[in-house]
PDB file of C-alpha atoms and ligand atoms in Angstrom:
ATOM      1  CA  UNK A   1       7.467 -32.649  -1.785  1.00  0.00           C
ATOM      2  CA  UNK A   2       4.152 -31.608  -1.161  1.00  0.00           C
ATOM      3  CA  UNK A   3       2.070 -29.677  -3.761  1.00  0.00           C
ATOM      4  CA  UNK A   4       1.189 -25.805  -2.943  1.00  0.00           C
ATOM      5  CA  UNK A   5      -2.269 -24.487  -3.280  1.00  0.00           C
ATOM      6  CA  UNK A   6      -2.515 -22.307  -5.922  1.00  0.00           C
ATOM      7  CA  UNK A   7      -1.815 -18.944  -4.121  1.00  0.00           C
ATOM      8  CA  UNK A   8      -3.974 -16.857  -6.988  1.00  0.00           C
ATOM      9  CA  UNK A   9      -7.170 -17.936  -9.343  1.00  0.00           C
ATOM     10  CA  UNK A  10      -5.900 -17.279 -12.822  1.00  0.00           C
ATOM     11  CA  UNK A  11      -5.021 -20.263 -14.733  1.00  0.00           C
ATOM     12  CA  UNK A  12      -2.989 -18.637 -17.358  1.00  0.00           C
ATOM     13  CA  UNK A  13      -0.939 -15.104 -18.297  1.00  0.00           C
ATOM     14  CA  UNK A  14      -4.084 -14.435 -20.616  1.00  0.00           C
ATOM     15  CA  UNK A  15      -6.865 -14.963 -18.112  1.00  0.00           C
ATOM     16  CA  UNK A  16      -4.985 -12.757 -15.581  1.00  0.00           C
ATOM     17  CA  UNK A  17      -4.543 -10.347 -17.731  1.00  0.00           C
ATOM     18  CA  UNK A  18      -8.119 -10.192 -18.869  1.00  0.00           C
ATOM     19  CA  UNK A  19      -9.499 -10.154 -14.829  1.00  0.00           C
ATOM     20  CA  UNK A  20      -7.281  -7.414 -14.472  1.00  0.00           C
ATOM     21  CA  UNK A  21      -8.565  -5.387 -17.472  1.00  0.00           C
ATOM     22  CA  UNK A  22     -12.034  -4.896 -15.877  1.00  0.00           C
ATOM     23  CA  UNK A  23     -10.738  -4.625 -12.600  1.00  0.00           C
ATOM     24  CA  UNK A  24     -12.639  -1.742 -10.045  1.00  0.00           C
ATOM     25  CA  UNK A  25     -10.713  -2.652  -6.902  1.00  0.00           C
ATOM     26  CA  UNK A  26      -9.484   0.592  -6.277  1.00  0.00           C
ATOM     27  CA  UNK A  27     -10.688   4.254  -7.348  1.00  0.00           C
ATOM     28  CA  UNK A  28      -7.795   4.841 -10.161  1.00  0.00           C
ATOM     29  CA  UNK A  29     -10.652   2.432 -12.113  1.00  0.00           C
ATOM     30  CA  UNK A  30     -13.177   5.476 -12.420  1.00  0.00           C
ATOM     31  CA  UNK A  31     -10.078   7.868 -13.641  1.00  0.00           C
ATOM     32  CA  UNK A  32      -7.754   5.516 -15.933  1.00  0.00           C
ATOM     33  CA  UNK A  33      -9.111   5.566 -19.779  1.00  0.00           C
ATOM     34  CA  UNK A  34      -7.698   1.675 -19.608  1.00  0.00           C
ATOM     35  CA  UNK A  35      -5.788  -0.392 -17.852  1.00  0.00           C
ATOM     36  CA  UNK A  36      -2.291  -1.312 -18.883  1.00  0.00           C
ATOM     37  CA  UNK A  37      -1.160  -4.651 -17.855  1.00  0.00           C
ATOM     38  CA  UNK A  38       2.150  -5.316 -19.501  1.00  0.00           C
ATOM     39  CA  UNK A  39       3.721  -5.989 -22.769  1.00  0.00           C
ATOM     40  CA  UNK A  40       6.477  -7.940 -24.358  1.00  0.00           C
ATOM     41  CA  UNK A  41       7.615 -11.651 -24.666  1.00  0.00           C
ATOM     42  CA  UNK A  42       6.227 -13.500 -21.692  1.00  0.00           C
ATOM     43  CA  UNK A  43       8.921 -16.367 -21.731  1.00  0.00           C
ATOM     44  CA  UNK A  44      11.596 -13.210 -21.624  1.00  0.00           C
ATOM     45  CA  UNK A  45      14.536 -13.968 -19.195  1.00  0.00           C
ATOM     46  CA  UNK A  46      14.209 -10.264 -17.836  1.00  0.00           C
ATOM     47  CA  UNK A  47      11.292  -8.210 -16.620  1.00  0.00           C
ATOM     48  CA  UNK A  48      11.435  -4.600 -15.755  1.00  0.00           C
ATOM     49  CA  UNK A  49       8.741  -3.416 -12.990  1.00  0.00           C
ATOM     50  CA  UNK A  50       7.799   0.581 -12.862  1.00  0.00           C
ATOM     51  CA  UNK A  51       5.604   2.309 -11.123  1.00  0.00           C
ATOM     52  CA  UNK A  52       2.150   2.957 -13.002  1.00  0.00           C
ATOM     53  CA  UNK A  53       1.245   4.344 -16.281  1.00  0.00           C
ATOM     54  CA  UNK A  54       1.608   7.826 -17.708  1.00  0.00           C
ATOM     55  CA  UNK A  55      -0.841   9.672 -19.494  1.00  0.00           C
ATOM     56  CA  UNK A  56       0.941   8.437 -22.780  1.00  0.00           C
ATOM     57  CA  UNK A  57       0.903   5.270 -21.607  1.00  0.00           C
ATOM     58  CA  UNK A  58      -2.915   5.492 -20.251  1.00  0.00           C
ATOM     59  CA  UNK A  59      -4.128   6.828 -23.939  1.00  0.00           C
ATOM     60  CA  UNK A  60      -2.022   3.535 -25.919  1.00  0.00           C
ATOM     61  CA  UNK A  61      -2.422   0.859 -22.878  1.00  0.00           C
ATOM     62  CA  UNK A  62       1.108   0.052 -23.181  1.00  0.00           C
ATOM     63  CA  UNK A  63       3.470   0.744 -20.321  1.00  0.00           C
ATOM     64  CA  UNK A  64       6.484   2.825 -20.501  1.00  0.00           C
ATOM     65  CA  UNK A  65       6.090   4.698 -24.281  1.00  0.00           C
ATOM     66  CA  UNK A  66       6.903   8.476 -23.039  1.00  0.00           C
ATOM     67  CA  UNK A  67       9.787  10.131 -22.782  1.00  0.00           C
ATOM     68  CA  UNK A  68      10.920   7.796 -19.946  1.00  0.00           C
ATOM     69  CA  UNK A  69       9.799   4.684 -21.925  1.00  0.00           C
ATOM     70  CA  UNK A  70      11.796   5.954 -24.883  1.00  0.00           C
ATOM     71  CA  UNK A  71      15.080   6.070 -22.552  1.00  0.00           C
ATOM     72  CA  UNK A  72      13.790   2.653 -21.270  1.00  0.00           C
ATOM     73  CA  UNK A  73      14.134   1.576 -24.301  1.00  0.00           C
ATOM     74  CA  UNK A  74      17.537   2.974 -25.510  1.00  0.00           C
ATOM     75  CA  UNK A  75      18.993   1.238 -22.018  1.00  0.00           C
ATOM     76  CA  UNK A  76      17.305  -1.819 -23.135  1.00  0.00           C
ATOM     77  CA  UNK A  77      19.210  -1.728 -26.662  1.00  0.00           C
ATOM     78  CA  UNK A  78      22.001  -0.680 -24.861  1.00  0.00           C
ATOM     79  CA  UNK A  79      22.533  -4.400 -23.725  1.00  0.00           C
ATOM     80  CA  UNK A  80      21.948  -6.041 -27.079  1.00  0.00           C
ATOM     81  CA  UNK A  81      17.985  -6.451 -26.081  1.00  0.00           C
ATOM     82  CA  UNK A  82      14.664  -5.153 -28.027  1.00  0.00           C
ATOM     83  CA  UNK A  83      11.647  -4.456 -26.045  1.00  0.00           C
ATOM     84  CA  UNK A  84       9.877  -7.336 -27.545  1.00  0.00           C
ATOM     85  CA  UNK A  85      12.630  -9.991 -25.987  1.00  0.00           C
ATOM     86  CA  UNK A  86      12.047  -8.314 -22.525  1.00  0.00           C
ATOM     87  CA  UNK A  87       8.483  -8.087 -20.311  1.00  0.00           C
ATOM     88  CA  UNK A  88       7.592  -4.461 -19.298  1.00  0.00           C
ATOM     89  CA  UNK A  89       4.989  -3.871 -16.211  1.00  0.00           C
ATOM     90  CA  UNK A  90       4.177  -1.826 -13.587  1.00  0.00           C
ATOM     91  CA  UNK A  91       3.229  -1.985  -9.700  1.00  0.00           C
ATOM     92  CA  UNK A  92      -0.036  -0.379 -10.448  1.00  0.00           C
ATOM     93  CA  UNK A  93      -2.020  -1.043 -13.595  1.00  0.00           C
ATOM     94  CA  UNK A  94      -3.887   2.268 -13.851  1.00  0.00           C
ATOM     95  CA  UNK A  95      -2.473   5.841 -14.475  1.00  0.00           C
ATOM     96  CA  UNK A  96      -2.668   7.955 -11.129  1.00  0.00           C
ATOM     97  CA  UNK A  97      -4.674  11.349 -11.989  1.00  0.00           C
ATOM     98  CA  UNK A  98      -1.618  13.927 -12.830  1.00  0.00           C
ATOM     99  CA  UNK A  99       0.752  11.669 -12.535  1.00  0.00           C
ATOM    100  CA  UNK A 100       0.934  11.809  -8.711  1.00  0.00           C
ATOM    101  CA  UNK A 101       2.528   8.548  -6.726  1.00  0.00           C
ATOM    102  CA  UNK A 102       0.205   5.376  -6.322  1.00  0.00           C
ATOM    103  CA  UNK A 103      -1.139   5.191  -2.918  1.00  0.00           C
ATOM    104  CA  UNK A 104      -1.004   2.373  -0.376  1.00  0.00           C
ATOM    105  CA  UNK A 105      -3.992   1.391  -0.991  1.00  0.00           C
ATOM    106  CA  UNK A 106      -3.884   1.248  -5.065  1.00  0.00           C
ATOM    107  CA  UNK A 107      -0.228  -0.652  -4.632  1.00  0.00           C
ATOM    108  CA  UNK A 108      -2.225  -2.910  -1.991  1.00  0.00           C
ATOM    109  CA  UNK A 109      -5.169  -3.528  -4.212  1.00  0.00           C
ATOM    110  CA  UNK A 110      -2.671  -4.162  -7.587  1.00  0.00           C
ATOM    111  CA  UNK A 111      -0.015  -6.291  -5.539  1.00  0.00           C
ATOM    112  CA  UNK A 112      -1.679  -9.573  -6.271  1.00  0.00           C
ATOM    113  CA  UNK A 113      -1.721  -8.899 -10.090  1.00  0.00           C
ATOM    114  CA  UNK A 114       1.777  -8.363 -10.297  1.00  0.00           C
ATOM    115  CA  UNK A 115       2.730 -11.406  -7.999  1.00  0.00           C
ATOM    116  CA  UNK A 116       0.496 -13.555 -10.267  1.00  0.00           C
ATOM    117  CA  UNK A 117       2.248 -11.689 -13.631  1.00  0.00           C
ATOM    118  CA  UNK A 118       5.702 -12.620 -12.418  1.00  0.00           C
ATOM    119  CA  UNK A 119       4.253 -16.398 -11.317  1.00  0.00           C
ATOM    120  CA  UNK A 120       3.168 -16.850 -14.485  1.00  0.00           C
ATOM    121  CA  UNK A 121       6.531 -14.747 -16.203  1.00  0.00           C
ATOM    122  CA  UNK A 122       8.957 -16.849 -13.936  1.00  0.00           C
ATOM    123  CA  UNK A 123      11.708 -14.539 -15.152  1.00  0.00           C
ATOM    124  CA  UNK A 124      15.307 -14.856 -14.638  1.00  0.00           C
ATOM    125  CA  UNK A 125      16.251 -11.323 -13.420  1.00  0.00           C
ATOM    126  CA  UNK A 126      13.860  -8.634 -12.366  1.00  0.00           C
ATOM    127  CA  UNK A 127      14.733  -4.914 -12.889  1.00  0.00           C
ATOM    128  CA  UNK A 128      12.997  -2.759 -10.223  1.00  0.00           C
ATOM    129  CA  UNK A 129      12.429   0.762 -12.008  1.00  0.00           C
ATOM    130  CA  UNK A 130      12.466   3.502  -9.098  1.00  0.00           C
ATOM    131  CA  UNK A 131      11.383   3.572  -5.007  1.00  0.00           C
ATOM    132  CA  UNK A 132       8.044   1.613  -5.433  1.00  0.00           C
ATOM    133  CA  UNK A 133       8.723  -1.420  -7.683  1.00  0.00           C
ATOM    134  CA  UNK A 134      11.915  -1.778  -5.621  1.00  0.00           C
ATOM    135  CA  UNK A 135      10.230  -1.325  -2.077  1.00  0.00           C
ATOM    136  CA  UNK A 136       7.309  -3.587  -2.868  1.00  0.00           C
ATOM    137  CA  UNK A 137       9.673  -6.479  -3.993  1.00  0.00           C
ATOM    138  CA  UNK A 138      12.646  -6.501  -2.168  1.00  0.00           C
ATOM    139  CA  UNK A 139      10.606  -5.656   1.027  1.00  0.00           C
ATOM    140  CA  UNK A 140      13.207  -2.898   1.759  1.00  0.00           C
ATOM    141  CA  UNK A 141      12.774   0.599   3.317  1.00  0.00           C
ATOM    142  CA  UNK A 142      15.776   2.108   1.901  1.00  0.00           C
ATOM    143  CA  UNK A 143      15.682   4.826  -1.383  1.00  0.00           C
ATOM    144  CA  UNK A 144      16.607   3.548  -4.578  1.00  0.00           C
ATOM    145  CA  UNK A 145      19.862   5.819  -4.516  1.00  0.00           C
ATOM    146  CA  UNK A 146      21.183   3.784  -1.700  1.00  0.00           C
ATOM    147  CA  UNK A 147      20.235  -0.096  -3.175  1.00  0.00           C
ATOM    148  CA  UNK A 148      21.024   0.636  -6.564  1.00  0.00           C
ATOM    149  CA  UNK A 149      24.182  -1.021  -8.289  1.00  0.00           C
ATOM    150  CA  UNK A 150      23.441  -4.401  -6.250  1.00  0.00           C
ATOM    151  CA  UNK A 151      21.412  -7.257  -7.030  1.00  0.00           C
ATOM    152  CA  UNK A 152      19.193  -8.984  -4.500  1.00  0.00           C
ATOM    153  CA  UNK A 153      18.102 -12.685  -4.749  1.00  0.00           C
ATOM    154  CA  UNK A 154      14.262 -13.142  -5.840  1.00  0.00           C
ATOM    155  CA  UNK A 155      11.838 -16.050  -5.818  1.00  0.00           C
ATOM    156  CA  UNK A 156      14.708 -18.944  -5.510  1.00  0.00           C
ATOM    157  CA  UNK A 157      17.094 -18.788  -8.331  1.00  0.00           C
ATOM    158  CA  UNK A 158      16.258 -15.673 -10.009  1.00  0.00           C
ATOM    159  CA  UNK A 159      17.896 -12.284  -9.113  1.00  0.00           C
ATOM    160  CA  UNK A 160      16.257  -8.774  -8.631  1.00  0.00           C
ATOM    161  CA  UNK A 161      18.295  -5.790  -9.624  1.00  0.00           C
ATOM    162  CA  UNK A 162      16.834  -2.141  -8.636  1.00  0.00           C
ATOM    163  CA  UNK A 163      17.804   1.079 -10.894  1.00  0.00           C
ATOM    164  CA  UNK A 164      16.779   4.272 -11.234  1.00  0.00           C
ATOM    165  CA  UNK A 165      13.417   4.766 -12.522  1.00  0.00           C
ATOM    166  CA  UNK A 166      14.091   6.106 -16.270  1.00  0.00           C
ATOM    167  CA  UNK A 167      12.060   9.709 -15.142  1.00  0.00           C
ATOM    168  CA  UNK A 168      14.249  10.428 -12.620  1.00  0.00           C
ATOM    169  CA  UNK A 169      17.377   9.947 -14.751  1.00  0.00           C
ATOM    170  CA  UNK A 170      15.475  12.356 -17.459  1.00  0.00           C
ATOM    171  CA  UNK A 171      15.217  15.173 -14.630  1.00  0.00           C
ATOM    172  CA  UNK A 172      18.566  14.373 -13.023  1.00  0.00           C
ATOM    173  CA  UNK A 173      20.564  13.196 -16.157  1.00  0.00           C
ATOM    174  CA  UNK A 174      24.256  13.277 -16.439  1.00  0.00           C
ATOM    175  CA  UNK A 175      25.520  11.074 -13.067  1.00  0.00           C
ATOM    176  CA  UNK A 176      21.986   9.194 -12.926  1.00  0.00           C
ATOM    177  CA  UNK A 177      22.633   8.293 -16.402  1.00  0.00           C
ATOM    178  CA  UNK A 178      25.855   7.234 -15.806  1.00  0.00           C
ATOM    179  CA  UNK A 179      24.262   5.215 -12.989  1.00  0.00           C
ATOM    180  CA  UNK A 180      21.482   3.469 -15.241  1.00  0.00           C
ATOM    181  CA  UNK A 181      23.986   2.161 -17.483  1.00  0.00           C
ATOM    182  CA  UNK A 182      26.441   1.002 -14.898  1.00  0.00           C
ATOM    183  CA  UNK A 183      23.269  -0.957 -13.692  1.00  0.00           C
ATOM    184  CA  UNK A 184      22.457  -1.976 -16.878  1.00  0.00           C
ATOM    185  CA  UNK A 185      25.559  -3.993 -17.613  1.00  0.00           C
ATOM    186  CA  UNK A 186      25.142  -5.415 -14.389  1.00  0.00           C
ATOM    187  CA  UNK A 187      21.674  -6.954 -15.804  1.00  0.00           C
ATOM    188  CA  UNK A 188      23.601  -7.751 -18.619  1.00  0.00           C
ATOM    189  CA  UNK A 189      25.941 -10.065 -16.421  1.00  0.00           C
ATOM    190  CA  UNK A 190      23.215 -11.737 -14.936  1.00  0.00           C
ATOM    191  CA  UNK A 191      21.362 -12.539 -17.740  1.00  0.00           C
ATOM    192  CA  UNK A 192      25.287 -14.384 -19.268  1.00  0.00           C
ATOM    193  CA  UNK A 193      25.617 -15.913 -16.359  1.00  0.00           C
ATOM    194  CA  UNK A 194      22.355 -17.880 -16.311  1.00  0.00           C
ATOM    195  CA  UNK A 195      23.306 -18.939 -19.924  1.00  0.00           C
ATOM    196  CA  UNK A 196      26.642 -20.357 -18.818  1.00  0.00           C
ATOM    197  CA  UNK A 197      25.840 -22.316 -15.596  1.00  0.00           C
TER     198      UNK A 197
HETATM  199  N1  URA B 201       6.514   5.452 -15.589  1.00  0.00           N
HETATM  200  C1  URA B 201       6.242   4.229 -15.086  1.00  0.00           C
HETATM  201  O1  URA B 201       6.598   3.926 -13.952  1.00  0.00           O
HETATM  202  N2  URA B 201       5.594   3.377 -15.844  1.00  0.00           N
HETATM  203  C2  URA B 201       5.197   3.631 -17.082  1.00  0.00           C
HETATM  204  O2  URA B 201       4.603   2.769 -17.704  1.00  0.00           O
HETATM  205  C3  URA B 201       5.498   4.913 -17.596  1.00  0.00           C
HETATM  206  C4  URA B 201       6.155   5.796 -16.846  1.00  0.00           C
END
């Protein structure tokens, strides 16, 4: 087997992470207060991808600690986990002014940070939160109401499985929620199954 070129220049989780903390590639650099590159364990088995930061999560640099992060988080317990055993990141790294979608061009201009976070992750199962974590990863056109409850081989051996992204299942709750969780314990499955292969 030959040996690839190294498809990014960041030797390490650490390094990427501080390139990306200075970053001005796109013009969410001269709004965000800071950016917010991820947080948890970065040998966890699972890694959730969102979309981009709030303004809660713009003010404390850490992804997903609003009121959608604190549902995140009550799914995530819901499976036995703790945010600090999982890896929590988003497609873009800076919070879009009022909280309006990323454009192309910001998703374009982030994309290579979060390939290089989930080179360096390697995680078993990826959890795509919402319509642009789940479009930019699985390649796929479709809404995230009609690829939800599957799971989509990712990078080789690992497996990708798209949910709701927590803020809709705030506005929407009752079936959504009912949704999350059904998706939920099929993360939950994965993650077993790796264990007893
Ligand atoms: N929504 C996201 O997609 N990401 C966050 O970090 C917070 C809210």
């Amino acid at each position: 087997m030959t040996t690839l070129d190294p498809v990014h220049p960041w030797g390490s989780l650490t390094e990427l992470a501080a390139d990306a903390a200075v970053c001005t590639k796109c013009p969410l650099a001269e709004t965000r207060t800071q950016v917010v590159f991820g947080v948890g364990d970065p040998s966890a088995d699972l890694v959730f991808v969102g979309e981009g930061p709030g303004a809660e999560e713009d003010r404390q640099g850490i992804p997903f600690v609003g009121r959608a992060g604190q549902l995140l988080t009550r799914l995530v317990e819901g499976i036995g986990l703790t945010r600090d055993r999982v890896y929590i990141c988003n497609v873009v790294k800076c919070r879009p002014p009022g909280n309006r979608d990323p454009l192309p061009v910001e998703i374009d201009a982030c994309r290579p940070y979060l390939e290089a976070q989930l080179d360096f992750l390697a995680p078993r199962v990826v959890v795509t939160l919402g319509n642009f974590a789940t479009r930019l990863l699985t390649g796929t056109k479709l809404g995230i109401t009609k690829v939800r409850g599957q799971e989509f081989p990712f990078r080789g051996d690992a497996v990708l499985i798209p949910t709701l992204h927590p803020a809709a299942v705030l506005r929407n709750g009752g079936t959504a929620l009912a949704e999350s969780r059904a998706d939920f314990v099929l993360v939950k499955r994965a993650l077993a199954r790796g264990h007893d292969a």
